[in-house]
mmCIF file of C-alpha atoms and ligand atoms in Angstrom:
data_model
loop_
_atom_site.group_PDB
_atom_site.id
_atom_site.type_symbol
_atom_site.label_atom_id
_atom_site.label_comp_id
_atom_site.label_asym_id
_atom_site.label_seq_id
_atom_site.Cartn_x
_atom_site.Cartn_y
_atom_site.Cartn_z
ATOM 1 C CA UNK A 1 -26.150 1.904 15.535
ATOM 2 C CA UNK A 2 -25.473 5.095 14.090
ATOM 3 C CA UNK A 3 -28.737 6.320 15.150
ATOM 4 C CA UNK A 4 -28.538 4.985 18.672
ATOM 5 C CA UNK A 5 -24.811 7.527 19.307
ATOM 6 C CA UNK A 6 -22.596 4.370 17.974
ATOM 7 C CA UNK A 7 -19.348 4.976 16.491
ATOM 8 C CA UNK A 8 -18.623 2.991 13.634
ATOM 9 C CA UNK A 9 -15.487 2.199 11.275
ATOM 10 C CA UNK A 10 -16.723 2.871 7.179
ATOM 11 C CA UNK A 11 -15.105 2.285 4.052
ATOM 12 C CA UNK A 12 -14.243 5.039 1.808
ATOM 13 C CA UNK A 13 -11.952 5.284 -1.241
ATOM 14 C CA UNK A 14 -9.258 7.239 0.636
ATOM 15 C CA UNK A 15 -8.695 5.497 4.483
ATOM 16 C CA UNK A 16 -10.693 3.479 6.597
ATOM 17 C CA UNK A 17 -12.883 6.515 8.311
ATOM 18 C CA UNK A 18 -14.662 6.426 11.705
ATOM 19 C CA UNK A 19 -18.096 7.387 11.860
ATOM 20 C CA UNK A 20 -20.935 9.164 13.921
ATOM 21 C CA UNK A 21 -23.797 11.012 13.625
ATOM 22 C CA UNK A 22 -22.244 14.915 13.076
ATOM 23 C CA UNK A 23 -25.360 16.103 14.798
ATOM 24 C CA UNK A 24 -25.128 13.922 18.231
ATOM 25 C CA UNK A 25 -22.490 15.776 20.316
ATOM 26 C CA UNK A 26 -22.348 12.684 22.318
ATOM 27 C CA UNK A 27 -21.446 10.632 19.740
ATOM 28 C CA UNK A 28 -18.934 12.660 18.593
ATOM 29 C CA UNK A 29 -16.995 12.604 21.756
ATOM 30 C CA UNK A 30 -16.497 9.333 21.306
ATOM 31 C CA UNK A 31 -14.891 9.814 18.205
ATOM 32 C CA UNK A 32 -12.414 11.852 19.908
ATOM 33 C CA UNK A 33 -12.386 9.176 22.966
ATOM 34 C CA UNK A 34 -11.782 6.477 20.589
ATOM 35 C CA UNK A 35 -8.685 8.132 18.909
ATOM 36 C CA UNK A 36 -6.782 10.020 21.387
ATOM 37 C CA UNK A 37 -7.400 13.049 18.767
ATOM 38 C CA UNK A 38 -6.932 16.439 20.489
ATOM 39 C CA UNK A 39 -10.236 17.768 20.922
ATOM 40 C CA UNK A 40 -8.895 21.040 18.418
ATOM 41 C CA UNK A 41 -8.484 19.184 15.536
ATOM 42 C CA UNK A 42 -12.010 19.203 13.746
ATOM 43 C CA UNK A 43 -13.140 16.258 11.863
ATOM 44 C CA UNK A 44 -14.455 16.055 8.026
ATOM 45 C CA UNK A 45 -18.174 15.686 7.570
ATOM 46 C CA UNK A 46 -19.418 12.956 4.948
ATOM 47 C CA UNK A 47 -22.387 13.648 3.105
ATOM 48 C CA UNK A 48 -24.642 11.488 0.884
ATOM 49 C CA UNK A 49 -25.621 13.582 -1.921
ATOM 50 C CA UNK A 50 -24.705 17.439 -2.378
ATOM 51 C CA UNK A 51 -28.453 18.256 -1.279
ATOM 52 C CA UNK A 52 -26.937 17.414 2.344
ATOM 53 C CA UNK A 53 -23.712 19.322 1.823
ATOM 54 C CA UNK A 54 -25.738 22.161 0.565
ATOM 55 C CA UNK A 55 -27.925 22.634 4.016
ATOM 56 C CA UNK A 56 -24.354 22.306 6.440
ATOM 57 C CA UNK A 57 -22.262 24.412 4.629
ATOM 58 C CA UNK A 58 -22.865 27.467 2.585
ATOM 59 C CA UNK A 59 -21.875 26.584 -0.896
ATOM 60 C CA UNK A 60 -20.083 29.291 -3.727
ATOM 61 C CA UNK A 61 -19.845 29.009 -7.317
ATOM 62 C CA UNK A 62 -16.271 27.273 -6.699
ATOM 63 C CA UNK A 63 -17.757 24.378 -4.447
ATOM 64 C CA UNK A 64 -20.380 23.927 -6.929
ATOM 65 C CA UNK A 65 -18.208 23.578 -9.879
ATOM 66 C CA UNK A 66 -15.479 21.026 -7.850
ATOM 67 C CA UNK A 67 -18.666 19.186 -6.345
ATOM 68 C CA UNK A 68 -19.873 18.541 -10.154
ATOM 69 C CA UNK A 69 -16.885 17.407 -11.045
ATOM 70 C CA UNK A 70 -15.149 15.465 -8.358
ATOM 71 C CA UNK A 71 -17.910 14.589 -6.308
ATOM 72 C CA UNK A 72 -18.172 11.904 -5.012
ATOM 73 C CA UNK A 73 -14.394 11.853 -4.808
ATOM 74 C CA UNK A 74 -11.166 12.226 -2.624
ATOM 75 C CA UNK A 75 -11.567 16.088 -2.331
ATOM 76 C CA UNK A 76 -12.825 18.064 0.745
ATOM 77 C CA UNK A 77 -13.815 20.907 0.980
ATOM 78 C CA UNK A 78 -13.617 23.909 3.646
ATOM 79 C CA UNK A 79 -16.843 26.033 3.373
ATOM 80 C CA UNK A 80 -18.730 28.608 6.217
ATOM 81 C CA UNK A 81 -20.722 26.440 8.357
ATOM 82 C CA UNK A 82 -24.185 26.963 8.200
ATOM 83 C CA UNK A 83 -24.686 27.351 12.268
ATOM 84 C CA UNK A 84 -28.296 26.686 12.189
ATOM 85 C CA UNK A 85 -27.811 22.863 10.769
ATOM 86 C CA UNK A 86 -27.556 21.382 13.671
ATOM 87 C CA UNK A 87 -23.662 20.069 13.089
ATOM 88 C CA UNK A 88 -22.426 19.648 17.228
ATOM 89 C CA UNK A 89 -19.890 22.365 17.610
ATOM 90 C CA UNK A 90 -17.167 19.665 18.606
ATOM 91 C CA UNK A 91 -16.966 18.537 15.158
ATOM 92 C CA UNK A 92 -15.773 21.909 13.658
ATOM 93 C CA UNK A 93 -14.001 22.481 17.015
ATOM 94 C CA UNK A 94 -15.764 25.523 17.690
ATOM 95 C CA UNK A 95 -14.747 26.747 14.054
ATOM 96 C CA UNK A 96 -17.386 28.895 11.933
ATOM 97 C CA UNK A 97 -16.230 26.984 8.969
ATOM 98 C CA UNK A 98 -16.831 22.805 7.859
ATOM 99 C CA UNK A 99 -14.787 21.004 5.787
ATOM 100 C CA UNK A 100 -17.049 18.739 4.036
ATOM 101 C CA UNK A 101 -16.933 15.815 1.245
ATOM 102 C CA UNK A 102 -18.986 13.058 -0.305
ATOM 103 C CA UNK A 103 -17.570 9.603 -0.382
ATOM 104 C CA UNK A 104 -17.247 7.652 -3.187
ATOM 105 C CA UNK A 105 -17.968 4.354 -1.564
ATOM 106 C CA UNK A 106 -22.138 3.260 -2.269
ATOM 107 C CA UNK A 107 -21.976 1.445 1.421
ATOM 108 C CA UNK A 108 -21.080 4.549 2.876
ATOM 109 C CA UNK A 109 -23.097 6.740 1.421
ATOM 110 C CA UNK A 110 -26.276 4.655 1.674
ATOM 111 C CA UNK A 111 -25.602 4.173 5.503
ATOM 112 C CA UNK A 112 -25.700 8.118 5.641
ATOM 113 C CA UNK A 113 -28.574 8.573 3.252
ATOM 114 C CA UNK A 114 -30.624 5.736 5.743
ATOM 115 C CA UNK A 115 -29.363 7.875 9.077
ATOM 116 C CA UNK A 116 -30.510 10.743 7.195
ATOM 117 C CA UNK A 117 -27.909 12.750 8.708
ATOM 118 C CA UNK A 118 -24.960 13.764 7.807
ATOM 119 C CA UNK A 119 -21.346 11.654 9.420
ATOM 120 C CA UNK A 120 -18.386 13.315 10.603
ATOM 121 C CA UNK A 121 -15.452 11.031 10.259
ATOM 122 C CA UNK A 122 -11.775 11.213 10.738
ATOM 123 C CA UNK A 123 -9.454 8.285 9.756
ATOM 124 C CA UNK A 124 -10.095 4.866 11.605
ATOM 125 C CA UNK A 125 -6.923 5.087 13.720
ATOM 126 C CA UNK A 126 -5.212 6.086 17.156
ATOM 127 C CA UNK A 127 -4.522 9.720 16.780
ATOM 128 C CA UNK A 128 -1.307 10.481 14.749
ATOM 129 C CA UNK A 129 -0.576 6.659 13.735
ATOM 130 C CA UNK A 130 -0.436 5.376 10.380
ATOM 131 C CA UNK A 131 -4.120 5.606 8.435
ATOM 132 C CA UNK A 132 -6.290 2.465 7.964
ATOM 133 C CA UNK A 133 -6.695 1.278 4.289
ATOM 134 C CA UNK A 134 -7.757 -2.384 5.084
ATOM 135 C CA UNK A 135 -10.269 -3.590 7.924
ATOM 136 C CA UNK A 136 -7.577 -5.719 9.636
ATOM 137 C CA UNK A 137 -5.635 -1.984 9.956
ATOM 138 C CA UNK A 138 -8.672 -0.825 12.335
ATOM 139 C CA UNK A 139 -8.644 -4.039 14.246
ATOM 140 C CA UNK A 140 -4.981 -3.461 15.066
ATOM 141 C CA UNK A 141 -5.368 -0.189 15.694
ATOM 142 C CA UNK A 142 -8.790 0.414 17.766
ATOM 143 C CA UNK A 143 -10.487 -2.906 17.381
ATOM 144 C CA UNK A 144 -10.884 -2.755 21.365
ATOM 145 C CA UNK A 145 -12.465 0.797 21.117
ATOM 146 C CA UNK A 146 -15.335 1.035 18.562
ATOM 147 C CA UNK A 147 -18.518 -0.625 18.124
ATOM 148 C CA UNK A 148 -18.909 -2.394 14.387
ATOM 149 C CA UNK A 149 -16.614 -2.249 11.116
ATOM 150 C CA UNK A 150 -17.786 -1.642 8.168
ATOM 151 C CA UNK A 151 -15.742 -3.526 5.486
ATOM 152 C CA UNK A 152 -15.733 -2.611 1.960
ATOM 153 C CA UNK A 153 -12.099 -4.007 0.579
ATOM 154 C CA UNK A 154 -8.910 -2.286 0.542
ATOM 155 C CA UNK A 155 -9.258 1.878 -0.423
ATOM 156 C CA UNK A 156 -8.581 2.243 -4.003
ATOM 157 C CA UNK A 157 -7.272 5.588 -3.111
ATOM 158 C CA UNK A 158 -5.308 4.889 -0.433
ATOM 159 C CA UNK A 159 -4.448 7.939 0.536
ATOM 160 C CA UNK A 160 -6.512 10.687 2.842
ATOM 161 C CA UNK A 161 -8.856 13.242 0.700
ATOM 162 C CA UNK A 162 -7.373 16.671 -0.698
ATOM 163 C CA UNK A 163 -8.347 19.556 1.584
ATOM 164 C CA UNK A 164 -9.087 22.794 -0.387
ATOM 165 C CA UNK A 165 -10.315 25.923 1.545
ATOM 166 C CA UNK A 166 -12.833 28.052 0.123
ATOM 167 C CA UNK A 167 -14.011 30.599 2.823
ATOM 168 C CA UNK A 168 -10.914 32.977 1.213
ATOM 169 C CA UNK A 169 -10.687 35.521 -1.886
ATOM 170 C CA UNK A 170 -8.142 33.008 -3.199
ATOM 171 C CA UNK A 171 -8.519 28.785 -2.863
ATOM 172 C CA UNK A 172 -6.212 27.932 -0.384
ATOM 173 C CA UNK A 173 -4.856 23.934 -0.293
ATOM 174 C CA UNK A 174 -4.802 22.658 3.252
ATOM 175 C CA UNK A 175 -3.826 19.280 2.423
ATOM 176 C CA UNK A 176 -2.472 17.222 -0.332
ATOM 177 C CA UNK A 177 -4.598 14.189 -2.151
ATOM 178 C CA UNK A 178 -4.895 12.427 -4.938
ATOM 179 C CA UNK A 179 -6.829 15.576 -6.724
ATOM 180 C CA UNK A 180 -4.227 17.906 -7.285
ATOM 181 C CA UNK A 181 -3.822 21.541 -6.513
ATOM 182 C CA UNK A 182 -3.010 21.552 -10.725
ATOM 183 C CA UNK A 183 -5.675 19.648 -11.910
ATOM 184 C CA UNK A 184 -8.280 22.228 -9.743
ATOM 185 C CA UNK A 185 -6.271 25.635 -10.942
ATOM 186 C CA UNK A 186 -7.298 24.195 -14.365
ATOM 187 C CA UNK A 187 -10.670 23.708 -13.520
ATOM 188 C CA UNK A 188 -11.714 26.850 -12.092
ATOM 189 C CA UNK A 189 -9.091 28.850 -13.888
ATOM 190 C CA UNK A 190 -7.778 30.928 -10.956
ATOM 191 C CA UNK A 191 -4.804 30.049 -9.112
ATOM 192 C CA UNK A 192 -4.752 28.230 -5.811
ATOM 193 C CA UNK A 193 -1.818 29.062 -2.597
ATOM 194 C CA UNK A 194 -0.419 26.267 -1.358
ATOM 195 C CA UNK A 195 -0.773 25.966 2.157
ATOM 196 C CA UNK A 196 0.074 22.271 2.401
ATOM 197 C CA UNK A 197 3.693 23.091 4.063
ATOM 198 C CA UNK A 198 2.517 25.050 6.924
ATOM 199 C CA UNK A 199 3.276 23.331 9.592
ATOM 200 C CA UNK A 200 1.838 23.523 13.098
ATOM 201 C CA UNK A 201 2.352 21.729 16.767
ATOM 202 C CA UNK A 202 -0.593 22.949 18.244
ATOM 203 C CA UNK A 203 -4.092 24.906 18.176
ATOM 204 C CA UNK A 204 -4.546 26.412 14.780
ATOM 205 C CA UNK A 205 -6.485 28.537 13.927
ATOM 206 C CA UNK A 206 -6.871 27.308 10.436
ATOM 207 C CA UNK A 207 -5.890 23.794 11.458
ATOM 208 C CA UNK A 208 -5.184 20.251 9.044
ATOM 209 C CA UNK A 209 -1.911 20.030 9.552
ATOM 210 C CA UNK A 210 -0.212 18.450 12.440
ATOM 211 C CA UNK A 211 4.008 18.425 11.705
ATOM 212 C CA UNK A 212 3.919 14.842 13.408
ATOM 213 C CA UNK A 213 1.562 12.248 12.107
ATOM 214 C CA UNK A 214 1.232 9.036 10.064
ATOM 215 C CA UNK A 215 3.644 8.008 12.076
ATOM 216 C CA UNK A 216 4.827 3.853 11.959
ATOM 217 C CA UNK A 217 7.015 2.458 15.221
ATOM 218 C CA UNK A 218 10.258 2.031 13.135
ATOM 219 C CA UNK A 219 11.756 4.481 11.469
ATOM 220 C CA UNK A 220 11.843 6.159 8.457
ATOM 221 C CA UNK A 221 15.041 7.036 5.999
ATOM 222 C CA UNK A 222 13.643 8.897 3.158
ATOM 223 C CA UNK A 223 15.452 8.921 -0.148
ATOM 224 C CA UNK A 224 17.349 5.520 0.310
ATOM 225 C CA UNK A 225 19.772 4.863 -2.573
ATOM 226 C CA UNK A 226 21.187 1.841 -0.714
ATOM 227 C CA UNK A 227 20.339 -0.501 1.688
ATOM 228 C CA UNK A 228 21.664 -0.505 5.511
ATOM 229 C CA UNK A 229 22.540 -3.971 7.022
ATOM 230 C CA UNK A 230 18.812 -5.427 8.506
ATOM 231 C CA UNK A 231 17.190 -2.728 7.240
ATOM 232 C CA UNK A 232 13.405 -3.053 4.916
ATOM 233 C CA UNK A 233 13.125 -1.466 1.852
ATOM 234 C CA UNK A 234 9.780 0.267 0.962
ATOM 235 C CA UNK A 235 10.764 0.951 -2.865
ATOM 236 C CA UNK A 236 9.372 2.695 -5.925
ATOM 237 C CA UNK A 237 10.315 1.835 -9.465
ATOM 238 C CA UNK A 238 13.046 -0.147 -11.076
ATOM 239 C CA UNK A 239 15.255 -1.590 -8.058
ATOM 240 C CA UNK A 240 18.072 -2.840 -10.534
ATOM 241 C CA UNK A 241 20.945 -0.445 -9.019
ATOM 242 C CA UNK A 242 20.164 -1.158 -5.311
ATOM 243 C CA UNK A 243 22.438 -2.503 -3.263
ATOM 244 C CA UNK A 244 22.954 -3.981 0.404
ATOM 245 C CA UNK A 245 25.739 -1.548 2.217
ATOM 246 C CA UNK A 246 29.146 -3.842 2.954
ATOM 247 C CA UNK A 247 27.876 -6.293 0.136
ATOM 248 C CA UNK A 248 24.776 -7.564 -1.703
ATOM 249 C CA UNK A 249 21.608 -6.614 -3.530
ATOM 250 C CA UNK A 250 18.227 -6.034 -2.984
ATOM 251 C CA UNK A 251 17.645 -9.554 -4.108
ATOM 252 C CA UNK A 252 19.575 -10.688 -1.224
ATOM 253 C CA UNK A 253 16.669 -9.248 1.126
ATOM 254 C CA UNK A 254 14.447 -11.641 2.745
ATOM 255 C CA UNK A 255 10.809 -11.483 1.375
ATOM 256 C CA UNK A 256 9.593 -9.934 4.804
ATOM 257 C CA UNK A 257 11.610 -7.001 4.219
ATOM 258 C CA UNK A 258 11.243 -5.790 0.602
ATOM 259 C CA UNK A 259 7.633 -4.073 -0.817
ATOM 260 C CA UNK A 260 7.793 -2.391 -3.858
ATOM 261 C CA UNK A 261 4.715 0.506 -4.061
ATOM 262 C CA UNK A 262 5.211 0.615 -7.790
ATOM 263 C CA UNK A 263 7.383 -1.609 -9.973
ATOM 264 C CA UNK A 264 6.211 0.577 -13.052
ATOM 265 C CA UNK A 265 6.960 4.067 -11.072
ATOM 266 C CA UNK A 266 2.854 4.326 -10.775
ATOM 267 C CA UNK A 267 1.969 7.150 -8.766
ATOM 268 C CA UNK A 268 -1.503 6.225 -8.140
ATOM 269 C CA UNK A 269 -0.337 2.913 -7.701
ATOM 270 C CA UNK A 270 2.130 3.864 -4.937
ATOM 271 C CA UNK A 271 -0.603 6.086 -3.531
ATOM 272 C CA UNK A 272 -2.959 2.805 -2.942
ATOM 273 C CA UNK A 273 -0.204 0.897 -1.627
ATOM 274 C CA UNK A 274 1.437 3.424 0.774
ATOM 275 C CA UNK A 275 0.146 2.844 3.808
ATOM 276 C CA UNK A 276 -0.602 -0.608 3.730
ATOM 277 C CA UNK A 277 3.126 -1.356 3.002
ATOM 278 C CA UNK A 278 3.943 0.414 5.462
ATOM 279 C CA UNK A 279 1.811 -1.109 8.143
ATOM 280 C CA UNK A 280 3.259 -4.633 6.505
ATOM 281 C CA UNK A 281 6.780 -3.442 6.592
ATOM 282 C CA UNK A 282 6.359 -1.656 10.364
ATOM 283 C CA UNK A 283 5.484 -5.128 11.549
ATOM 284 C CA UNK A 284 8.633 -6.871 11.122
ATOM 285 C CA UNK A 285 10.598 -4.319 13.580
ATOM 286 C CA UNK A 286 13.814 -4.094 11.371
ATOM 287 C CA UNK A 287 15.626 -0.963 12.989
ATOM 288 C CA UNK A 288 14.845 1.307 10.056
ATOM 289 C CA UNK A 289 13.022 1.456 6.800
ATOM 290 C CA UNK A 290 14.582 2.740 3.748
ATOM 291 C CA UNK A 291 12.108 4.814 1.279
ATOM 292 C CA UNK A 292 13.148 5.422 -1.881
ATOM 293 C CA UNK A 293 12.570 8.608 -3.585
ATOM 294 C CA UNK A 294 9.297 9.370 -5.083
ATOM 295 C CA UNK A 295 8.843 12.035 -7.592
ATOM 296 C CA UNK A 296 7.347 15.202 -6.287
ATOM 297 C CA UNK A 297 4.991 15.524 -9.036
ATOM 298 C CA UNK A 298 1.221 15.222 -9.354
ATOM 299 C CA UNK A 299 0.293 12.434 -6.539
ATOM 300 C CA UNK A 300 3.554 12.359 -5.556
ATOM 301 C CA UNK A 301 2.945 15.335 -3.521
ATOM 302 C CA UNK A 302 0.762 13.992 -1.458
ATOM 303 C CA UNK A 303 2.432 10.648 -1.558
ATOM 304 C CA UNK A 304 5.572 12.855 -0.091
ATOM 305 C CA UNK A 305 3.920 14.504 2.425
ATOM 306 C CA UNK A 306 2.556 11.780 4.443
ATOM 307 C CA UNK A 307 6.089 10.209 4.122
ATOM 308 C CA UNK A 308 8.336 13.128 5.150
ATOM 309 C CA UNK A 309 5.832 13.399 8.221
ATOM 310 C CA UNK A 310 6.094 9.763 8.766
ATOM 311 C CA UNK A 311 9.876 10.385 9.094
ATOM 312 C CA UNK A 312 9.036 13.157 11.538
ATOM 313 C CA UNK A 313 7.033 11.458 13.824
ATOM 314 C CA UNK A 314 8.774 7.830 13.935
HETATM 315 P P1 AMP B 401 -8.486 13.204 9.294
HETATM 316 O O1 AMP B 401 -8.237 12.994 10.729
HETATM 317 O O2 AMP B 401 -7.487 12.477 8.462
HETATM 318 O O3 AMP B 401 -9.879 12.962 8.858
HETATM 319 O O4 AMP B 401 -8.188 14.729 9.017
HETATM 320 C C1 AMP B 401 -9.175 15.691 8.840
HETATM 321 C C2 AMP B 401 -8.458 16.950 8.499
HETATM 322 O O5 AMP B 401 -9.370 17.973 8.104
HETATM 323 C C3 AMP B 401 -7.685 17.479 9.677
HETATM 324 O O6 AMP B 401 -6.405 17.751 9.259
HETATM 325 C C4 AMP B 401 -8.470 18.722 10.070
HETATM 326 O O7 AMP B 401 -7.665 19.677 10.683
HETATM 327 C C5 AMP B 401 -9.033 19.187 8.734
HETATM 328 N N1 AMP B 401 -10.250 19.987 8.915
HETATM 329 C C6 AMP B 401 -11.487 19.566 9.233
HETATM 330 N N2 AMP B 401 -12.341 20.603 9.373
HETATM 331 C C7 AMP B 401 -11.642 21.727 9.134
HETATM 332 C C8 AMP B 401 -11.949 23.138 9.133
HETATM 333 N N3 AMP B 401 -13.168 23.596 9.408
HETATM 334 N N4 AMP B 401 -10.947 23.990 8.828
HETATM 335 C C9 AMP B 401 -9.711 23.538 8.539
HETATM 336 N N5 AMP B 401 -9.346 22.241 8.526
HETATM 337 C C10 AMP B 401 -10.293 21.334 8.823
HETATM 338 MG MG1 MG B 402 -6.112 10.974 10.122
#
């Protein structure tokens, strides 16, 4: 189908992505089409071995040593584009650079080795809405729109892949993941700038980072240390101390409206579990969802930064 200028929905270990053939400018489109996404805002290319990667992007020592040791992983990476590939030019939206990344899923990746081409693929949803990490999350959201789903399980990762840009003198992080801007200073010994808090409305020029997105219907209240009347709790850790305001506990909830990402305080756990909790709790329309507060460390980062744009969209 892929072959033929199909879209289709694929499972990889961050979200649910959707798929086409990054050479087929046609295909692409639809993409785009599918997801309301602003035709500025380019689109990650998966690859199924670094052979592939290698001939779309033009690879530095950096990229090599991350590929060798994340790969295939949650980590993207932005390279110069290698303009005689082939890659349609809406996929980078007329950029001169790619971000590119190899999945860790072996469906994926054997659908792309058997197309032969590489597959640009942005999350599985309508533009700006909460990602997909289970199939049903792609039927809700564009089930009407795209051609064939792929399932492969709920994403172990859960959330979308690290973004790291390499086309500078210094690594610049575009976007935070589960790999952290820590663990790859350590790696390649030379520090990285964190660009993950730039925030923009419109046409960048280095773009990745839309202020309004992942955003659920109901509303968000970040750093809940007690519960309004009717509102859902989305917690993290021990919940021993939290209470209902004007009277009662978070026992006291109905089942509907309590999901805990973590009882242990996981991070990774709370990663996997983000955005499926989220779609659960968005689904019962209580006026607001409380959050609690997640540490800003490691995964929390990331885990933070979809949230607090969560809250800014909602
Ligand atoms: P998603 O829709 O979740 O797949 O998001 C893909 C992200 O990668 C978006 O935030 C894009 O802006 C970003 N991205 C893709 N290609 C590039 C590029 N060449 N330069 C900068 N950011 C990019
Ligand atoms: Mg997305």
């Amino acid at each position: 189908m892929l072959a033929d200028g199909q879209i289709a929905a694929l499972p990889t270990e961050t979200v649910y992505g959707l798929g086409a053939d990054a050479t087929n400018k046609n295909a692409v489109d639809k993409i785009f089409k599918a997801k309301g996404r602003p035709d500025f805002n380019p689109l990650i290319v998966h690859v199924s071995d670094i052979q592939m990667a290698r001939k779309i992007a033009e690879f530095n020592p950096t990229a090599e040593l991350l590929a060798q040791t994340y790969w295939p992983g949650p980590l993207t990476f932005i390279l110069p584009l290698n303009i005689n590939a082939g890659i349609a030019p809406n996929v980078t939206a007329g950029l001169k650079t790619i971000g590119v990344r190899m999945p860790a899923s072996d469906v994926t990746r054997n659908i792309i080795k058997h197309l032969g081409q590489p597959v640009a693929a942005p999350s599985a949803n309508a533009s700006g809405r909460l990602s997909p990490t289970k199939p049903e999350h792609v039927v809700a959201s564009l089930g009407d729109k795209i051609d064939v789903i792929v399932t492969g399980g709920k994403s172990a990762v859960g959330l979308e892949s690290t973004i790291i840009d390499l086309t500078g003198d210094q690594p610049a992080l575009l976007r935070a993941g589960f790999v952290t801007g820590d663990a790859i200073e350590r790696l390649i010994g030379q520090s990285v700038q964190d660009n993950t808090k730039q925030k923009t409305e419109d046409a960048p020029t280095a773009p990745g980072q839309l202020l309004k997105h992942y955003a659920p219907k109901t509303k968000l209240r970040l750093n809940a240390v007690d519960i309004e009347k009717g509102e859902a709790l989305l917690a993290f850790g021990s919940v021993k101390f939290m209470g209902i305001k004007g009277g009662g506990h978070v026992r006291d909830l109905p089942i509907s409206h309590y999901m805990n990402l973590s009882e242990t305080g996981d991070l990774a756990e709370g990663a996997s579990n983000l955005f499926s909790m989220l779609h659960a709790l968005d689904q019962i329309k209580a006026p607001s969802i409380a959050v609690m507060n997640i540490p800003d460390t490691g995964i929390g980062r990331a885990i933070n930064d979809r949230l607090t744009r969560a809250a800014e969209s909602a």
